[in-house]
Amino acid sequence: MPEETPVLAAEDVTKHFDTGRQTVRALENVTLRLYRGRIAALVGESGSGKTTLARLLAQFYPVTSGEIRLRGEVVSGPDKDFYGEVQLVFQDPFASLNSLRKVEHNVRRALKLHGHAADDAAVHELLAKVNLTPAADFARKLPHELSGGQRQRVAIARALAVRPSVLLGDEPISMLDVSIRLDVLNLLARLREEEGLALLYITHDIASARYLSDDIYVMYAGQMVEGGPAESVIQEPKHPYTRLLLDSSPDPERAGGSSAFTATAKLGEPPSLVDPPPGCRFHPRCPFAKEQCKTSFPPRTEFADGSWTNCWLHNES
Ligand code: SF4
């Protein structure tokens, strides 16, 4: 990953939610860095902590420990300047738009809030940027008159209205029809090129992560377990959980294909985060688990291809 200062980063972040009766240990010592003009994918099953991390990056709630940094500076709380730099695109575009107001109102409001020209030309330019043309026609529609893919494009246009440096996409295609998912992924890739955005793409689908991203981070039950350049992670996964994800998502272009690992890895769900397994949280499902795995989380091991993992299989000690 680049040497430059990340645009937005979570550094050694832990997040526990105290509900009064119990504590949910949602994230433990997680680091993720986003760079200008690069797309990082954050991959993992439901309940792995992906959305929690996105919401911490977006300052929706404070960290328990660790830091969120914007251009190297610790962020102490959300304000208008922060949201002028960082925007979140949600999974459900319908819920994220004002359904009673026309598309033009949804986009214009974001322009106005951040002090940008908010005339028809500015609104139409944004709609054209996300391929909603003729823009004047789309501007006059209500959200329910659009398809799911068109609504997600409006949500992206509204996020772009503030001229952000960072776009956080929380499963932005998972509620869309399969036939239009690729269109939205291609739109995100184009915006990364044209706007120089730092983009976080959150998904449970490692195949789409490979298609879109430069870097991949893999999370399991609130712990970051592997990361690095996308091709390294896909072609030579180091962590057993990454291998399980890949084996569950067959890809003819991947060397080796499905492995015998699939037959031995234990199926199941991520553990409860109220009482997660100690040590490596993957150990109840891991066919390679040893005693050490049950008591201590492994340190990071780095590899020549730029990837890294936290797994005792790769740590001599
Ligand atoms: Fe499996 Fe141990 Fe590696 Fe965790 S640390 S993935 S349990 S081998």
XYZ file of C-alpha atoms and ligand atoms in Angstrom:
325
model
C 0.000 0.000 0.000
C 1.222 3.570 -0.679
C 3.749 5.379 1.506
C 1.712 8.616 1.483
C -0.492 9.750 4.376
C -3.922 8.112 4.135
C -6.838 10.447 3.471
C -8.885 8.652 6.132
C -7.752 5.955 8.544
C -8.901 3.916 11.509
C -5.839 3.271 13.658
C -5.948 0.460 16.229
C -9.642 1.062 16.786
C -11.731 -0.841 19.325
C -15.485 -0.399 19.685
C -17.551 -1.923 22.490
C -21.260 -1.174 22.848
C -22.469 -1.229 26.435
C -26.191 -1.965 26.443
C -26.532 -1.807 30.231
C -26.953 -5.550 30.645
C -24.142 -6.693 28.390
C -21.193 -5.500 26.347
C -21.002 -6.151 22.615
C -17.347 -6.395 21.581
C -17.888 -5.270 17.999
C -14.331 -4.345 16.961
C -10.924 -5.123 18.439
C -7.773 -3.219 17.521
C -8.676 -2.711 13.880
C -6.581 -0.659 11.448
C -7.752 0.339 7.950
C -6.307 3.070 5.717
C -7.852 4.745 2.664
C -5.700 6.468 0.043
C -6.479 9.028 -2.643
C -7.428 7.402 -5.953
C -7.566 3.879 -4.490
C -10.442 1.554 -3.706
C -10.194 -0.608 -0.606
C -12.687 -3.429 -0.154
C -13.692 -4.538 3.315
C -14.887 -8.129 3.150
C -16.537 -10.423 5.676
C -19.740 -12.200 6.616
C -22.718 -10.469 8.220
C -21.863 -9.603 11.792
C -18.136 -9.281 11.151
C -18.090 -5.578 12.093
C -17.829 -4.058 8.611
C -20.691 -1.617 9.057
C -19.556 -0.690 12.570
C -16.159 0.224 11.169
C -17.726 2.303 8.369
C -19.852 4.182 10.899
C -16.843 4.870 13.087
C -14.981 6.185 10.045
C -18.026 8.360 9.306
C -18.087 9.611 12.923
C -21.589 8.300 13.596
C -20.380 7.275 17.043
C -17.122 7.556 18.983
C -14.422 4.893 19.249
C -13.873 3.066 22.547
C -10.121 3.296 21.970
C -7.834 4.036 19.040
C -8.121 6.918 16.598
C -9.879 8.023 13.429
C -7.507 10.226 11.423
C -8.333 12.558 8.511
C -5.187 13.478 6.537
C -3.131 12.416 9.535
C -5.006 14.563 12.062
C -7.043 12.921 14.817
C -10.753 13.613 14.337
C -12.380 14.648 17.600
C -15.996 14.570 16.439
C -18.253 15.146 13.468
C -18.738 18.621 12.047
C -19.687 20.208 8.721
C -16.074 20.324 7.545
C -15.671 16.599 8.203
C -18.793 15.756 6.204
C -17.499 18.015 3.452
C -14.672 15.478 3.117
C -16.288 12.163 4.039
C -19.593 10.827 2.708
C -21.356 7.517 3.269
C -23.502 5.722 0.689
C -25.927 3.331 2.342
C -27.135 -0.119 1.376
C -30.753 0.948 0.889
C -30.970 3.943 -1.441
C -34.715 4.334 -0.907
C -34.355 4.794 2.855
C -31.493 7.241 2.432
C -33.408 9.656 0.153
C -36.272 11.972 1.073
C -39.046 10.046 -0.662
C -41.486 12.982 -0.563
C -39.213 15.339 -2.495
C -38.033 15.236 -6.081
C -34.566 14.107 -7.069
C -33.532 17.712 -7.678
C -34.433 18.649 -4.095
C -32.399 15.749 -2.656
C -29.311 16.779 -4.627
C -29.761 20.553 -4.327
C -30.035 20.365 -0.541
C -26.594 18.776 -0.258
C -25.126 21.453 -2.546
C -26.658 24.237 -0.460
C -25.649 22.756 2.896
C -22.016 22.791 1.845
C -22.065 26.233 0.267
C -21.842 25.236 -3.391
C -23.770 26.674 -6.327
C -27.153 24.951 -6.266
C -28.782 26.037 -9.518
C -30.324 23.665 -12.056
C -27.066 23.430 -14.004
C -25.167 22.206 -10.914
C -27.864 19.618 -10.144
C -27.972 18.396 -13.744
C -24.186 18.152 -13.914
C -24.172 15.829 -10.903
C -26.957 13.658 -12.307
C -25.138 13.387 -15.629
C -21.967 12.410 -13.764
C -23.756 9.336 -12.422
C -25.249 8.528 -15.838
C -28.790 9.723 -15.089
C -29.558 11.312 -18.437
C -31.417 13.255 -19.664
C -30.645 14.888 -16.318
C -33.531 17.384 -16.493
C -36.015 14.494 -16.742
C -34.553 12.595 -13.795
C -34.359 15.779 -11.720
C -38.160 16.102 -11.817
C -38.894 12.530 -10.696
C -39.733 11.334 -7.188
C -37.578 8.536 -5.733
C -40.378 5.944 -6.050
C -40.513 6.589 -9.811
C -36.931 5.316 -10.182
C -35.477 1.807 -10.256
C -33.241 0.660 -7.396
C -30.126 1.264 -9.461
C -31.274 4.762 -10.428
C -32.031 5.583 -6.785
C -28.559 4.442 -5.759
C -27.122 6.715 -8.479
C -29.064 9.635 -6.989
C -27.651 8.758 -3.548
C -24.142 8.764 -5.053
C -24.808 12.085 -6.835
C -25.961 13.582 -3.548
C -22.793 12.347 -1.834
C -20.677 13.842 -4.639
C -22.503 17.176 -4.274
C -20.396 18.047 -1.238
C -17.182 17.336 -3.241
C -15.849 14.746 -0.809
C -12.379 13.222 -0.703
C -13.682 9.940 0.701
C -16.704 7.855 -0.220
C -17.694 5.033 2.143
C -19.955 2.546 0.348
C -21.723 0.220 2.795
C -22.873 -2.725 0.657
C -23.938 -0.249 -2.045
C -25.041 -2.931 -4.527
C -26.382 -5.703 -2.318
C -30.028 -4.526 -2.531
C -29.886 -3.926 -6.273
C -31.022 -6.221 -9.036
C -28.176 -8.491 -10.150
C -28.396 -7.106 -13.695
C -27.480 -3.559 -12.625
C -24.867 -4.288 -9.949
C -22.046 -4.234 -12.459
C -23.187 -0.827 -13.750
C -22.947 0.667 -10.268
C -19.532 -0.947 -9.647
C -18.284 0.494 -12.932
C -19.659 3.892 -11.934
C -17.726 3.764 -8.651
C -14.551 2.766 -10.509
C -14.978 5.689 -12.916
C -15.570 8.163 -10.093
C -12.416 6.961 -8.380
C -10.496 7.790 -11.569
C -12.207 11.089 -12.374
C -12.541 12.525 -8.864
C -9.444 10.962 -7.276
C -11.662 9.667 -4.487
C -10.497 7.403 -1.714
C -13.191 4.763 -1.732
C -14.188 2.099 0.781
C -16.292 -0.680 -0.698
C -17.928 -2.851 1.947
C -19.202 -6.212 0.780
C -19.707 -9.835 1.760
C -18.921 -10.819 -1.842
C -15.195 -11.312 -2.276
C -15.597 -11.770 -6.056
C -16.933 -8.231 -6.480
C -14.184 -6.980 -4.161
C -11.632 -8.431 -6.521
C -13.356 -6.873 -9.533
C -13.430 -3.377 -8.099
C -10.691 -2.879 -5.550
C -6.972 -2.183 -5.365
C -6.676 -3.436 -1.799
C -8.681 -5.943 0.213
C -9.176 -6.112 3.979
C -10.765 -9.221 5.503
C -12.614 -9.082 8.827
C -13.909 -11.882 10.986
C -15.982 -11.329 14.122
C -14.597 -7.868 14.772
C -10.945 -8.746 14.128
C -9.007 -7.748 10.996
C -7.380 -10.990 9.848
C -5.821 -10.314 6.435
C -5.154 -7.519 3.980
C -3.045 -6.339 1.084
C -3.120 -5.825 -2.678
C -6.284 -7.411 -4.086
C -4.533 -9.865 -6.398
C -2.220 -11.077 -3.611
C -5.126 -11.691 -1.259
C -7.155 -13.472 -3.949
C -4.396 -15.541 -5.521
C -2.469 -16.386 -2.368
C -4.752 -16.074 0.655
C -2.786 -16.504 3.852
C -5.583 -16.729 6.441
C -7.859 -19.796 6.628
C -10.943 -17.571 6.818
C -10.007 -15.822 3.568
C -9.613 -19.247 1.989
C -13.056 -20.204 3.216
C -14.551 -17.043 1.697
C -12.816 -17.723 -1.603
C -13.809 -21.373 -1.689
C -17.402 -20.279 -1.122
C -17.141 -17.964 -4.125
C -15.710 -20.039 -6.981
C -13.737 -18.059 -9.524
C -12.360 -19.781 -12.656
C -9.583 -17.203 -12.948
C -8.184 -17.951 -9.529
C -5.221 -20.306 -9.566
C -5.913 -23.604 -7.787
C -9.676 -23.078 -7.505
C -11.513 -24.685 -4.613
C -9.346 -26.555 -2.125
C -9.567 -29.505 0.202
C -9.783 -26.877 2.912
C -13.495 -26.468 2.176
C -14.104 -30.033 3.221
C -12.412 -29.580 6.575
C -13.376 -26.007 7.534
C -16.312 -25.999 9.898
C -19.443 -24.422 8.539
C -21.275 -22.018 10.748
C -21.918 -18.440 11.690
C -19.552 -15.883 13.186
C -19.657 -16.093 16.981
C -21.651 -13.900 19.327
C -19.818 -10.655 19.958
C -21.218 -10.538 23.487
C -19.112 -13.527 24.474
C -16.639 -14.043 21.602
C -14.079 -16.873 21.672
C -10.771 -15.797 23.215
C -7.587 -15.624 21.127
C -8.249 -15.921 17.410
C -12.035 -15.682 17.135
C -11.974 -18.008 14.110
C -10.539 -20.921 16.101
C -13.834 -22.819 16.680
C -14.210 -23.129 12.884
C -10.572 -23.431 11.881
C -9.224 -26.878 10.927
C -5.677 -25.730 11.743
C -6.398 -24.372 15.231
C -3.888 -25.232 17.923
C -3.813 -24.497 21.653
C -2.073 -21.169 21.149
C -4.945 -19.984 18.906
C -7.434 -20.421 21.754
C -5.661 -18.081 24.123
C -3.910 -15.323 22.162
C -4.583 -13.336 19.024
C -1.600 -13.653 16.666
C 0.566 -10.663 15.741
C 0.688 -9.410 12.169
C 2.971 -11.254 9.749
C 3.950 -9.340 6.593
C 4.829 -10.854 3.207
C 6.957 -9.784 0.255
C 3.871 -9.386 -1.991
C 2.609 -6.566 0.248
C -0.015 -8.645 2.019
C -0.224 -9.435 5.725
C -2.189 -11.684 8.051
C -2.820 -12.306 11.701
C -2.569 -16.094 11.959
C -0.339 -18.349 14.020
C 0.243 -20.548 10.956
C 2.526 -17.812 9.633
C 4.277 -16.870 12.848
C 7.269 -18.905 13.949
C 6.921 -17.900 17.605
Fe -6.712 -20.884 12.528
Fe -5.059 -20.376 14.553
Fe -4.734 -19.092 12.248
Fe -6.820 -18.535 13.836
S -4.637 -18.212 14.299
S -6.880 -18.849 11.638
S -7.311 -20.576 14.639
S -4.513 -21.296 12.603
